[in-house]
Coordinates of C-alpha atoms in Angstrom, one line a residue:
Chain M
M1 CA 8.4 -91.7 -10.2
N2 CA 6.9 -95.1 -9.8
L3 CA 7.3 -96.3 -6.3
A4 CA 4.7 -99.2 -6.5
V5 CA 6.0 -102.3 -4.7
P6 CA 6.2 -105.1 -7.1
G7 CA 3.1 -107.2 -6.8
S8 CA 4.8 -110.4 -7.5
L9 CA 6.3 -110.7 -3.9
R10 CA 3.2 -112.0 -2.1
T11 CA 4.3 -115.3 -0.6
P12 CA 7.4 -116.9 0.8
W13 CA 7.2 -119.0 -2.5
M14 CA 7.8 -115.8 -4.2
I15 CA 11.1 -115.3 -2.4
V16 CA 12.3 -118.7 -3.8
K17 CA 11.1 -117.7 -7.2
R18 CA 12.9 -114.4 -6.9
L19 CA 16.1 -116.2 -5.9
A20 CA 15.6 -118.4 -8.7
A21 CA 15.6 -115.8 -11.2
V22 CA 19.1 -114.6 -10.2
P23 CA 21.0 -117.3 -12.5
L24 CA 18.8 -116.3 -15.4
V25 CA 19.3 -112.6 -15.1
M26 CA 23.0 -113.5 -14.5
L27 CA 23.0 -115.4 -17.7
A28 CA 21.5 -112.7 -19.7
L29 CA 23.8 -110.1 -18.2
A30 CA 26.9 -112.3 -19.2
T31 CA 25.5 -112.8 -22.5
M32 CA 25.1 -109.0 -23.1
V33 CA 28.9 -108.5 -22.1
F34 CA 29.8 -111.3 -24.3
I35 CA 27.8 -109.6 -27.2
A36 CA 29.0 -106.1 -26.4
M37 CA 32.6 -107.3 -26.6
R38 CA 32.3 -109.3 -29.8
M39 CA 29.4 -108.0 -32.0
L40 CA 30.0 -104.3 -32.1
P41 CA 31.3 -102.6 -35.2
G42 CA 34.9 -103.5 -35.5
S43 CA 36.0 -106.5 -33.6
P44 CA 37.3 -106.0 -30.1
A45 CA 40.8 -107.1 -31.3
T46 CA 40.9 -104.5 -34.0
S47 CA 39.7 -101.7 -31.8
L48 CA 42.0 -102.9 -29.1
A49 CA 45.0 -103.3 -31.4
V50 CA 44.5 -99.9 -33.2
G51 CA 44.1 -98.2 -29.8
G52 CA 41.0 -96.8 -28.4
G53 CA 41.5 -93.8 -30.4
A54 CA 43.8 -92.0 -28.1
A55 CA 47.4 -91.7 -29.2
S56 CA 47.2 -94.4 -31.9
Q57 CA 50.5 -94.2 -33.6
S58 CA 51.0 -97.8 -34.4
T59 CA 52.0 -99.1 -37.7
A60 CA 50.0 -101.4 -39.9
E61 CA 52.2 -104.5 -38.9
E62 CA 52.1 -103.6 -35.3
I63 CA 48.3 -103.5 -35.5
A64 CA 48.1 -107.0 -37.5
E65 CA 50.4 -108.4 -34.8
N66 CA 48.5 -107.2 -31.9
E67 CA 45.5 -108.3 -33.5
A68 CA 46.7 -111.9 -33.9
R69 CA 48.0 -111.9 -30.4
I70 CA 44.8 -110.6 -29.0
N71 CA 42.7 -112.9 -31.1
E72 CA 44.6 -115.9 -29.9
A73 CA 44.6 -114.8 -26.1
L74 CA 40.8 -114.4 -26.2
G75 CA 40.1 -117.4 -28.3
L76 CA 38.5 -115.2 -30.9
N77 CA 39.6 -117.6 -33.7
E78 CA 37.2 -120.2 -32.7
S79 CA 33.6 -120.1 -33.8
L80 CA 31.1 -117.8 -32.1
A81 CA 29.3 -120.8 -30.6
D82 CA 32.5 -122.3 -29.2
Q83 CA 33.5 -118.8 -27.8
Y84 CA 30.3 -118.5 -26.1
T85 CA 30.3 -122.0 -24.3
T86 CA 34.0 -121.4 -23.2
F87 CA 33.0 -117.9 -21.8
L88 CA 30.1 -119.4 -20.0
H89 CA 32.2 -122.1 -18.6
D90 CA 34.9 -119.6 -17.6
V91 CA 32.3 -117.3 -15.8
A92 CA 30.6 -120.2 -14.0
T93 CA 33.8 -121.6 -12.7
L94 CA 35.0 -117.9 -11.9
D95 CA 38.0 -118.4 -14.1
L96 CA 38.2 -115.1 -15.7
G97 CA 41.7 -115.4 -17.2
R98 CA 44.7 -113.2 -16.8
S99 CA 45.2 -109.5 -17.7
F100 CA 47.3 -108.9 -21.0
Y101 CA 49.6 -106.4 -18.9
G102 CA 51.2 -108.1 -15.9
G103 CA 49.4 -111.5 -16.5
N104 CA 47.4 -111.0 -13.3
D105 CA 44.7 -113.3 -12.2
I106 CA 41.5 -111.4 -13.0
T107 CA 39.6 -113.1 -10.3
K108 CA 42.1 -112.2 -7.7
L109 CA 42.0 -108.5 -9.0
L110 CA 38.3 -108.4 -8.7
G111 CA 38.5 -110.1 -5.2
E112 CA 40.5 -107.1 -4.2
A113 CA 38.6 -104.2 -6.2
L114 CA 35.0 -105.5 -5.4
P115 CA 35.2 -105.0 -1.6
A116 CA 36.5 -101.5 -2.0
T117 CA 33.6 -100.5 -4.3
I118 CA 31.0 -102.3 -2.1
E119 CA 32.5 -100.3 0.9
L120 CA 32.3 -97.0 -1.3
T121 CA 28.6 -97.6 -2.3
I122 CA 27.5 -98.7 1.1
A123 CA 29.2 -95.6 2.6
A124 CA 27.6 -93.5 0.0
M125 CA 24.0 -94.9 0.6
L126 CA 24.5 -94.4 4.5
I127 CA 25.5 -90.7 3.8
A128 CA 22.6 -90.4 1.2
V129 CA 20.1 -91.6 3.7
L130 CA 21.6 -89.5 6.5
I131 CA 21.5 -86.4 4.5
G132 CA 18.1 -87.2 2.9
M133 CA 16.4 -88.0 6.2
V134 CA 17.7 -84.8 8.0
T135 CA 16.8 -82.4 5.1
G136 CA 13.5 -84.1 4.3
V137 CA 12.3 -84.0 8.0
V138 CA 13.5 -80.5 8.2
A139 CA 11.9 -79.5 5.0
A140 CA 8.6 -81.0 6.0
L141 CA 8.5 -79.4 9.3
R142 CA 9.3 -76.1 7.7
K143 CA 6.9 -76.4 5.0
D144 CA 6.7 -73.5 2.6
T145 CA 9.5 -71.5 4.4
W146 CA 12.6 -70.8 2.5
I147 CA 14.3 -73.7 3.9
D148 CA 11.7 -76.0 2.2
T149 CA 12.0 -74.2 -1.1
T150 CA 15.7 -74.4 -1.2
T151 CA 15.7 -78.3 -0.2
R152 CA 13.2 -78.9 -3.0
A153 CA 15.3 -77.1 -5.4
I154 CA 18.4 -79.3 -4.5
G155 CA 16.2 -82.1 -4.8
T156 CA 15.4 -81.3 -8.3
V157 CA 19.1 -81.4 -9.2
S158 CA 19.4 -85.0 -8.2
F159 CA 18.2 -86.0 -11.6
S160 CA 21.8 -85.7 -12.9
L161 CA 24.8 -84.5 -11.4
P162 CA 28.3 -84.5 -13.1
W163 CA 30.1 -86.6 -10.4
F164 CA 33.6 -85.9 -11.7
A165 CA 32.9 -82.2 -11.4
L166 CA 31.7 -82.5 -7.8
G167 CA 34.5 -84.9 -7.0
V168 CA 37.3 -82.7 -8.4
L169 CA 35.9 -79.6 -6.9
S170 CA 35.7 -81.1 -3.4
I171 CA 39.3 -82.4 -3.9
V172 CA 40.4 -78.8 -4.6
I173 CA 38.4 -77.3 -1.7
F174 CA 39.0 -80.0 1.1
G175 CA 42.3 -81.5 -0.2
V176 CA 44.3 -78.7 -1.7
W177 CA 43.1 -75.5 -0.1
L178 CA 41.8 -76.5 3.3
R179 CA 44.0 -79.7 3.5
W180 CA 41.5 -81.3 5.8
L181 CA 41.2 -84.7 4.1
P182 CA 43.2 -87.2 2.0
V183 CA 42.2 -87.0 -1.7
I184 CA 43.8 -90.2 -3.3
G185 CA 43.5 -93.8 -2.6
R186 CA 41.8 -96.1 0.0
I187 CA 44.4 -96.4 2.8
P188 CA 47.8 -94.9 3.2
N189 CA 50.6 -97.2 2.0
A190 CA 52.6 -96.4 5.3
L191 CA 49.9 -98.2 7.4
D192 CA 51.2 -101.5 6.2
Y193 CA 47.7 -103.1 5.5
H194 CA 47.7 -106.9 4.8
P195 CA 44.3 -107.5 3.5
F196 CA 42.6 -110.7 4.5
T197 CA 38.9 -110.3 3.6
N198 CA 39.8 -106.9 1.7
F199 CA 37.0 -105.3 3.7
V200 CA 39.0 -102.7 5.9
L201 CA 36.7 -102.6 8.7
L202 CA 36.3 -106.4 8.9
D203 CA 40.1 -106.8 8.7
A204 CA 40.6 -104.2 11.3
I205 CA 38.3 -106.2 13.7
L206 CA 39.7 -109.6 12.6
Q207 CA 43.4 -108.6 12.9
D208 CA 42.7 -106.3 15.8
R209 CA 44.3 -103.4 14.1
P210 CA 41.8 -100.4 15.2
E211 CA 44.5 -97.8 13.9
L212 CA 43.3 -98.8 10.5
I213 CA 39.8 -97.5 10.8
W214 CA 40.3 -93.8 11.0
P215 CA 42.5 -93.4 8.0
W216 CA 40.1 -95.5 6.2
I217 CA 37.0 -93.5 7.0
K218 CA 39.0 -90.2 6.2
H219 CA 39.8 -91.6 2.7
L220 CA 36.1 -92.6 2.2
I221 CA 34.5 -89.3 3.1
L222 CA 35.0 -87.4 0.0
P223 CA 34.3 -90.0 -2.6
A224 CA 31.4 -91.4 -0.7
T225 CA 29.9 -88.0 -0.2
T226 CA 30.4 -87.1 -3.7
L227 CA 28.6 -90.3 -4.9
A228 CA 25.8 -89.8 -2.1
L229 CA 24.7 -86.3 -3.2
S230 CA 22.5 -87.2 -6.2
M231 CA 20.8 -89.9 -4.3
A232 CA 20.3 -87.7 -1.3
G233 CA 18.2 -85.5 -3.5
F234 CA 15.7 -88.4 -4.1
I235 CA 15.4 -89.4 -0.5
T236 CA 14.9 -86.0 0.7
R237 CA 11.9 -85.6 -1.6
I238 CA 10.6 -89.0 -0.4
V239 CA 11.1 -88.3 3.1
R240 CA 9.5 -84.8 3.0
A241 CA 6.5 -86.3 1.3
S242 CA 6.2 -89.2 3.7
V243 CA 6.5 -86.8 6.8
L244 CA 3.7 -84.4 5.3
E245 CA 1.4 -87.3 4.7
V246 CA 2.1 -89.2 7.9
L247 CA 1.7 -86.0 9.9
S248 CA -1.8 -85.7 8.6
D249 CA -2.8 -89.2 9.5
D250 CA -4.9 -90.2 12.4
F251 CA -2.5 -92.4 14.1
V252 CA -0.2 -89.4 14.7
R253 CA -3.0 -87.5 16.3
T254 CA -3.5 -90.4 18.5
A255 CA 0.1 -90.6 19.2
R256 CA 0.0 -86.8 20.1
M257 CA -2.9 -87.4 22.2
K258 CA -1.0 -90.2 24.1
G259 CA 1.4 -87.5 24.9
L260 CA 4.1 -88.7 23.0
S261 CA 6.9 -86.3 22.1
G262 CA 7.4 -85.0 18.6
G263 CA 10.8 -86.8 18.4
A264 CA 9.2 -90.1 19.4
I265 CA 6.4 -89.6 16.8
L266 CA 9.1 -89.1 14.2
R267 CA 11.0 -92.0 15.1
R268 CA 8.2 -94.6 15.6
H269 CA 5.9 -93.7 13.0
V270 CA 7.2 -91.4 10.3
L271 CA 10.6 -92.9 9.6
R272 CA 9.1 -96.3 9.9
N273 CA 6.5 -95.4 7.3
S274 CA 8.9 -93.8 5.0
S275 CA 11.5 -96.6 5.1
L276 CA 9.8 -98.6 2.3
P277 CA 9.9 -95.9 -0.2
I278 CA 13.6 -95.1 0.8
V279 CA 14.6 -98.7 0.3
T280 CA 12.9 -98.6 -3.2
V281 CA 14.7 -95.6 -4.1
L282 CA 18.0 -97.0 -2.8
G283 CA 17.1 -100.1 -5.2
L284 CA 16.2 -98.1 -8.1
Q285 CA 19.2 -95.7 -7.8
F286 CA 21.7 -98.4 -7.1
G287 CA 22.5 -98.7 -10.7
S288 CA 23.3 -95.0 -11.0
L289 CA 25.2 -95.2 -8.0
L290 CA 27.5 -97.9 -9.4
G291 CA 27.8 -96.0 -12.7
G292 CA 28.8 -93.0 -10.4
S293 CA 31.1 -95.0 -8.8
V294 CA 33.1 -95.7 -11.9
I295 CA 33.7 -92.0 -12.2
T296 CA 34.2 -91.3 -8.7
E297 CA 36.8 -94.0 -8.3
T298 CA 38.7 -92.6 -11.3
V299 CA 38.6 -89.1 -9.8
F300 CA 39.9 -90.1 -6.4
S301 CA 42.2 -93.0 -7.8
Y302 CA 40.2 -95.2 -5.4
P303 CA 41.1 -98.9 -6.1
G304 CA 37.6 -100.3 -6.9
V305 CA 36.1 -102.2 -9.8
G306 CA 35.2 -99.0 -11.6
N307 CA 38.7 -97.9 -11.5
L308 CA 39.9 -101.4 -12.8
L309 CA 37.4 -101.1 -15.7
I310 CA 38.6 -97.7 -16.9
N311 CA 42.2 -98.7 -16.5
G312 CA 41.4 -101.8 -18.4
I313 CA 39.9 -99.7 -21.2
M314 CA 42.7 -97.2 -21.3
Q315 CA 45.3 -100.0 -21.5
R316 CA 43.1 -102.0 -23.9
D317 CA 43.3 -104.8 -21.5
Y318 CA 40.3 -106.7 -22.7
P319 CA 40.0 -109.5 -20.0
I320 CA 40.1 -106.9 -17.4
V321 CA 37.3 -105.0 -19.2
Q322 CA 35.2 -108.1 -19.4
G323 CA 35.9 -109.2 -15.8
A324 CA 35.0 -105.9 -14.3
A325 CA 31.9 -105.5 -16.5
L326 CA 30.7 -108.9 -15.2
A327 CA 31.4 -108.0 -11.5
I328 CA 29.6 -104.7 -11.8
A329 CA 26.6 -106.4 -13.5
L330 CA 26.6 -109.3 -10.9
L331 CA 26.7 -106.8 -8.2
F332 CA 23.8 -104.8 -9.5
T333 CA 21.8 -107.8 -9.8
L334 CA 22.4 -109.0 -6.4
V335 CA 21.5 -105.6 -4.8
N336 CA 18.2 -105.7 -6.8
V337 CA 17.4 -109.0 -5.2
V338 CA 18.3 -107.8 -1.7
V339 CA 16.1 -104.9 -2.3
D340 CA 13.2 -106.9 -3.3
L341 CA 13.7 -109.1 -0.1
L342 CA 14.1 -106.1 2.1
Y343 CA 10.4 -105.2 0.9
L344 CA 9.1 -108.3 2.8
A345 CA 11.1 -107.5 5.8
L346 CA 9.9 -103.8 6.0
D347 CA 6.3 -104.2 5.0
P348 CA 4.4 -107.0 6.9
R349 CA 1.4 -106.5 4.5
L350 CA 3.3 -108.0 1.8
R351 CA 4.3 -111.0 3.8
K352 CA 0.8 -112.6 4.7
A353 CA -1.3 -111.8 1.6
Chain P
M1 CA -7.3 -82.7 -40.5
S2 CA -4.6 -84.6 -38.5
E3 CA -1.8 -82.6 -40.2
T4 CA -2.9 -79.3 -38.8
A5 CA -4.0 -81.0 -35.5
T6 CA -0.5 -81.9 -34.6
P7 CA 1.0 -78.4 -33.6
S8 CA -2.3 -77.3 -31.9
R9 CA -2.6 -80.5 -29.8
L10 CA 0.8 -80.0 -28.4
R11 CA 0.2 -76.2 -28.2
A12 CA -3.0 -76.9 -26.1
S13 CA -1.1 -78.9 -23.5
F14 CA 1.9 -76.4 -23.5
R15 CA 1.7 -73.6 -20.8
A16 CA 4.3 -71.3 -22.0
R17 CA 3.2 -68.9 -19.2
R18 CA 4.3 -71.2 -16.7
L19 CA 7.9 -71.2 -17.9
G20 CA 10.6 -69.4 -16.1
R21 CA 8.7 -68.7 -12.9
G22 CA 10.8 -68.0 -9.7
P23 CA 14.3 -66.8 -9.7
L24 CA 15.8 -70.4 -9.9
A25 CA 14.0 -71.5 -13.1
A26 CA 14.4 -68.0 -14.7
G27 CA 18.2 -68.0 -13.8
S28 CA 18.6 -71.5 -15.2
W29 CA 17.2 -70.5 -18.5
V30 CA 19.6 -67.7 -18.7
V31 CA 22.4 -69.8 -17.7
V32 CA 21.6 -72.5 -20.5
A33 CA 21.0 -69.7 -23.0
L34 CA 24.5 -68.1 -22.2
F35 CA 26.1 -71.5 -22.6
V36 CA 24.5 -72.2 -25.8
I37 CA 25.5 -68.8 -27.1
V38 CA 29.1 -69.1 -26.0
A39 CA 29.5 -72.6 -27.5
A40 CA 27.8 -71.3 -30.8
F41 CA 29.6 -67.9 -31.2
G42 CA 32.3 -67.8 -28.7
P43 CA 34.9 -69.4 -30.9
L44 CA 34.3 -66.7 -33.4
V45 CA 34.9 -63.9 -30.8
V46 CA 37.9 -65.4 -29.2
G47 CA 40.6 -65.6 -31.8
A48 CA 43.2 -67.7 -30.2
D49 CA 43.8 -71.4 -31.3
P50 CA 42.8 -73.7 -28.5
A51 CA 45.0 -76.5 -29.9
R52 CA 48.0 -74.3 -30.5
G53 CA 50.9 -74.9 -27.8
T54 CA 53.2 -72.0 -26.9
N55 CA 56.3 -71.7 -24.7
D56 CA 54.2 -69.7 -22.1
T57 CA 53.2 -72.7 -20.1
L58 CA 51.0 -72.4 -17.0
L59 CA 50.6 -68.6 -17.1
P60 CA 48.3 -67.4 -14.1
L61 CA 44.9 -65.8 -14.6
G62 CA 45.0 -62.2 -16.1
A63 CA 48.2 -62.8 -17.7
P64 CA 48.6 -60.4 -20.8
G65 CA 47.2 -61.7 -23.8
H66 CA 45.8 -64.7 -21.8
L67 CA 42.7 -63.7 -19.7
L68 CA 42.5 -67.2 -18.1
G69 CA 46.2 -68.0 -18.3
T70 CA 47.6 -70.8 -20.2
D71 CA 47.7 -74.7 -19.5
D72 CA 50.5 -77.0 -19.2
L73 CA 51.3 -76.8 -22.9
G74 CA 51.0 -73.0 -23.1
R75 CA 47.6 -73.1 -24.9
D76 CA 45.4 -70.3 -24.1
E77 CA 42.7 -71.4 -21.4
L78 CA 40.0 -68.8 -22.4
A79 CA 40.0 -70.4 -26.1
R80 CA 40.1 -73.9 -24.5
M81 CA 37.0 -73.0 -22.2
V82 CA 35.0 -71.6 -25.0
H83 CA 35.8 -74.2 -27.5
G84 CA 35.4 -77.0 -24.8
A85 CA 31.8 -76.2 -24.4
R86 CA 31.0 -77.4 -27.9
P87 CA 31.4 -81.2 -27.5
L88 CA 29.4 -81.5 -24.2
L89 CA 26.3 -79.5 -25.6
M90 CA 26.6 -81.4 -29.0
V91 CA 26.7 -84.9 -27.3
A92 CA 24.0 -84.2 -25.0
F93 CA 21.7 -82.8 -27.8
L94 CA 22.5 -85.4 -30.4
S95 CA 22.4 -88.5 -27.8
T96 CA 19.0 -87.2 -26.5
T97 CA 17.5 -86.8 -30.1
L98 CA 18.7 -90.5 -30.7
A99 CA 17.4 -91.8 -27.6
A100 CA 14.0 -90.0 -28.3
A101 CA 13.8 -91.4 -32.0
L102 CA 14.6 -94.9 -30.8
G103 CA 12.6 -94.9 -27.5
I104 CA 9.5 -93.3 -29.2
G105 CA 9.8 -95.5 -32.2
I106 CA 10.0 -98.7 -30.2
G107 CA 7.4 -97.6 -27.7
L108 CA 4.8 -96.7 -30.3
V109 CA 5.2 -99.9 -32.2
A110 CA 5.0 -101.8 -29.1
G111 CA 2.1 -100.2 -27.5
Y112 CA 0.2 -100.1 -30.8
A113 CA 1.0 -103.7 -32.0
G114 CA 0.4 -105.4 -28.7
R115 CA 0.8 -109.2 -28.5
W116 CA 4.2 -110.8 -29.0
I117 CA 5.7 -107.7 -30.7
E118 CA 5.1 -105.9 -27.7
W119 CA 6.3 -108.7 -25.5
G120 CA 9.6 -109.1 -27.4
L121 CA 10.4 -105.5 -27.8
M122 CA 9.7 -104.6 -24.1
R123 CA 11.7 -107.7 -22.7
F124 CA 14.5 -106.5 -24.9
M125 CA 14.2 -103.1 -23.1
D126 CA 14.1 -104.7 -19.8
L127 CA 17.3 -106.3 -20.7
A128 CA 18.9 -103.0 -21.4
L129 CA 17.6 -101.6 -18.2
A130 CA 19.0 -104.6 -16.1
F131 CA 22.4 -103.0 -16.8
P132 CA 23.5 -99.9 -15.2
S133 CA 23.5 -97.3 -17.9
M134 CA 26.9 -96.0 -17.3
L135 CA 28.2 -99.5 -17.8
L136 CA 26.3 -100.1 -21.1
I137 CA 27.7 -96.7 -22.4
I138 CA 31.2 -97.6 -21.5
L139 CA 31.0 -100.9 -23.0
I140 CA 29.5 -99.6 -26.2
V141 CA 32.0 -96.8 -26.5
S142 CA 35.1 -98.7 -25.7
A143 CA 34.1 -101.8 -27.9
W144 CA 33.8 -99.5 -30.7
R145 CA 36.2 -96.5 -30.3
P146 CA 36.1 -93.5 -28.2
G147 CA 34.8 -90.3 -29.9
V148 CA 31.8 -88.2 -30.3
G149 CA 30.0 -90.7 -32.5
S150 CA 30.2 -93.8 -30.3
L151 CA 29.4 -91.5 -27.2
V152 CA 26.3 -90.3 -29.0
V153 CA 25.1 -93.8 -29.9
G154 CA 26.1 -95.2 -26.3
I155 CA 24.2 -92.6 -24.3
G156 CA 21.3 -92.6 -27.0
V157 CA 20.9 -96.5 -26.7
A158 CA 21.3 -96.4 -22.9
L159 CA 18.6 -93.9 -22.4
A160 CA 16.2 -95.2 -25.0
P161 CA 14.6 -97.9 -22.8
G162 CA 13.2 -95.5 -20.3
L163 CA 11.6 -93.4 -23.0
A164 CA 10.3 -96.6 -24.8
R165 CA 8.6 -97.7 -21.7
L166 CA 6.6 -94.3 -21.4
A167 CA 5.9 -94.3 -25.0
R168 CA 4.6 -97.8 -25.0
A169 CA 2.2 -97.1 -22.0
L170 CA 0.9 -93.9 -23.6
A171 CA 0.5 -95.5 -27.0
A172 CA -1.3 -98.5 -25.6
R173 CA -3.7 -96.2 -23.9
E174 CA -4.3 -94.1 -27.2
A175 CA -4.6 -97.3 -29.3
R176 CA -7.9 -98.2 -27.6
R177 CA -9.4 -94.8 -28.1
D178 CA -12.3 -94.4 -30.7
Y179 CA -10.4 -92.1 -33.0
V180 CA -7.8 -94.7 -33.5
L181 CA -10.5 -97.3 -34.2
A182 CA -12.3 -94.9 -36.7
A183 CA -9.1 -94.4 -38.6
K184 CA -8.4 -98.1 -38.9
L185 CA -12.0 -98.7 -40.0
G186 CA -11.5 -95.9 -42.5
G187 CA -8.6 -98.1 -43.9
T188 CA -5.7 -95.8 -42.9
R189 CA -2.5 -97.9 -42.7
S190 CA -0.9 -98.6 -39.4
P191 CA 2.3 -96.6 -39.9
R192 CA 0.1 -93.5 -40.8
I193 CA -2.1 -94.2 -37.6
L194 CA 1.1 -94.4 -35.6
V195 CA 2.6 -91.1 -36.9
Q196 CA -0.5 -89.0 -37.7
E197 CA -2.9 -90.0 -34.9
I198 CA -1.3 -91.5 -32.0
L199 CA 2.1 -89.5 -32.0
P200 CA 0.5 -86.1 -31.7
N201 CA -1.7 -87.3 -28.9
I202 CA 1.3 -88.5 -26.8
A203 CA 3.7 -85.7 -27.8
G204 CA 3.1 -83.4 -24.8
P205 CA 4.2 -86.0 -21.9
M206 CA 6.6 -87.6 -24.1
L207 CA 8.4 -84.3 -24.8
A208 CA 8.5 -83.4 -21.2
Q209 CA 10.3 -86.7 -20.5
V210 CA 12.6 -86.3 -23.3
V211 CA 13.6 -82.9 -21.8
M212 CA 14.4 -84.6 -18.5
T213 CA 16.4 -87.0 -20.4
L214 CA 18.6 -84.1 -21.8
S215 CA 20.0 -83.2 -18.4
V216 CA 20.7 -87.0 -17.7
A217 CA 22.5 -87.1 -21.2
A218 CA 24.4 -84.1 -20.4
G219 CA 25.5 -85.7 -17.2
F220 CA 26.7 -88.9 -19.0
A221 CA 28.3 -86.9 -21.7
A222 CA 30.4 -84.9 -19.2
G223 CA 31.2 -87.9 -17.2
L224 CA 32.5 -90.0 -20.0
S225 CA 34.5 -87.3 -21.7
Y226 CA 36.1 -87.0 -18.2
L227 CA 37.0 -90.7 -18.5
G228 CA 38.6 -90.2 -21.8
L229 CA 35.8 -91.8 -23.8
G230 CA 34.5 -88.7 -25.5
I231 CA 35.9 -86.4 -28.1
Q232 CA 39.7 -86.9 -28.4
P233 CA 42.6 -84.5 -27.8
P234 CA 43.6 -82.1 -29.1
T235 CA 40.0 -80.9 -29.5
P236 CA 39.3 -79.2 -26.2
D237 CA 36.6 -80.6 -24.0
W238 CA 35.5 -79.6 -20.4
G239 CA 35.6 -83.2 -19.1
Y240 CA 38.9 -84.1 -20.6
M241 CA 40.3 -80.8 -19.4
V242 CA 39.5 -81.6 -15.9
Q243 CA 41.2 -85.1 -16.1
A244 CA 44.4 -83.6 -17.8
G245 CA 44.5 -80.6 -15.2
Q246 CA 44.3 -83.2 -12.1
E247 CA 48.1 -83.3 -12.6
F248 CA 48.4 -79.9 -11.7
L249 CA 46.0 -79.8 -8.8
Y250 CA 48.6 -78.1 -6.4
S251 CA 50.4 -75.7 -8.9
A252 CA 47.4 -74.7 -11.1
P253 CA 44.0 -75.7 -9.5
R254 CA 42.3 -73.3 -11.8
L255 CA 42.9 -75.8 -14.7
V256 CA 40.6 -78.0 -12.9
V257 CA 38.3 -75.7 -11.3
M258 CA 37.2 -73.7 -14.4
P259 CA 36.0 -76.5 -16.6
A260 CA 34.7 -78.5 -13.6
A261 CA 32.6 -75.5 -12.4
A262 CA 31.5 -74.9 -15.9
T263 CA 30.2 -78.4 -16.3
L264 CA 28.6 -78.4 -12.8
V265 CA 26.8 -75.0 -13.4
F266 CA 25.6 -76.2 -17.0
V267 CA 24.2 -79.7 -15.9
V268 CA 22.6 -78.2 -12.9
A269 CA 20.8 -75.5 -14.9
C270 CA 19.9 -78.2 -17.3
N271 CA 18.0 -80.0 -14.6
F272 CA 16.1 -76.9 -13.6
V273 CA 15.3 -76.0 -17.1
G274 CA 14.2 -79.6 -17.8
D275 CA 12.0 -79.5 -14.6
D276 CA 10.4 -76.2 -15.6
L277 CA 9.8 -77.3 -19.1
R278 CA 8.2 -80.6 -17.9
D279 CA 5.9 -78.6 -15.7
A280 CA 4.9 -76.4 -18.7
L281 CA 4.4 -79.4 -20.9
D282 CA 2.9 -81.9 -18.8
P283 CA 1.1 -80.1 -15.9
R284 CA -0.1 -83.2 -14.5
S285 CA 3.3 -84.5 -13.5
S286 CA 4.3 -81.4 -11.4
R287 CA 4.4 -82.2 -7.7

């Protein structure tokens, strides 16, 4: 795994440059969504009109009729260049159109779904870091015992985990058999939640409704842990390596001589030194985490962007698919920028060079 | 001669004796082998038709004539489990092959050609990598039409850039070596140099990476078929079986547990086998 810090981030000027790249990357991503939707074999209208393959019983006239309707709604009758201009204009003005079914404003749908996905991924990252730190430190301190071997074996698995299988099995164990945790949705309907920011924690504070918080956390635990496990494996390996490396360094010996306790050494030196690679992993793995959230949200009927995307695909609701894909790409790009900027905050060496 | 050198160079870097060391690696090899055997020959042994519904719906485990019971449409669960292994294994294998062909092909050309060809090809790969792989696959599959073919193409395309990067780096290093220069001066044409000189020399580390890609592909294949973007019903498939079974979570959790556990065990075993193979193929990469 390449954990090298990008060499381009050396001066504050680089921060500006990095931020300036965001619109360019976004343009490229938006263009890719545009192309994916229009240039692949079979026009989207045809594939949407025929039906995604599942249960396609429509007659030829129905298909033709659907196709015409979809073509018109999407402006697919215009020239490709016109379509592209319109598309970019719509994206830039956040006017993503309305869904085929129900005629909902896509921007509004995304405004509700994005916060849910952000909550889920942040919770997953926190859990991953927590699990990874604890297991990594324990594995390093118990190096070459069975604990270490087991932890490293679990770390190997993190290359790819079938999220849906994990999620569904956790639903069966904790939801169906033990009945400890809720397995569906984000917040119970009975709670009468009136979203303002759509971030539950923020709304609970703003609207002074602390009773929202616990049910919300309970709904987050299973999906976030499911999502966190694959990332935790990476973090375990990194923390273990950092701890082993740092423990053999001179400054730890000095700290020991100064009479610092093991815990203090761990906090002050080891964790600080492993924070940079951890942030790197969080950044590198965020794309995979977002991809996993698409599946996890579907498993838990969690109302995020991934769920929106999949429902859009299943209903062949093309504007929803496009909007959700753009939102995921945007989130991905922004997180990559944040990770790059975090390097600067965490590693002073990069700042002054 | 380079023709005879091809297998021997790979063999020289392959440490077969390092395979299957430790209970975990050995066990994983057994598990993967078992799954392959079941997928290949299971359907011949299990007589029942996995797609034929009966009136005996939701029979429990151990029901007479239905060892694993039946699903909500009265279809034999054992037959569905056995047949359902095929799509996952097939998609994982085919998409990895496609990713390897695309990735190694592009990487070789980019690394050997250098200059603007390299720049163009690799920026194109960067663009694909700027997208979360899962989203790329979902877009490709849904814009086309869900099924094994589009899933193989989607996963193959999404996983190719990672392999292309490695192939480019390795090929660029080899392209500067004396033997390549000698072949050039000897008048060997570029395609021949690529395939007969450079490819055999990057085969070891490349294959190690391809093997790791296999388990990633298996993970994607399972996840997307769960989403309903894989092989279409009535052909049984573990991912789709889990999705369909979720409706009966409380009355018949086994409909979900069996295919989910099978998928989990298979993908996890693939991870260990991949890790083990990589150690044997590319000893430098082991931690």
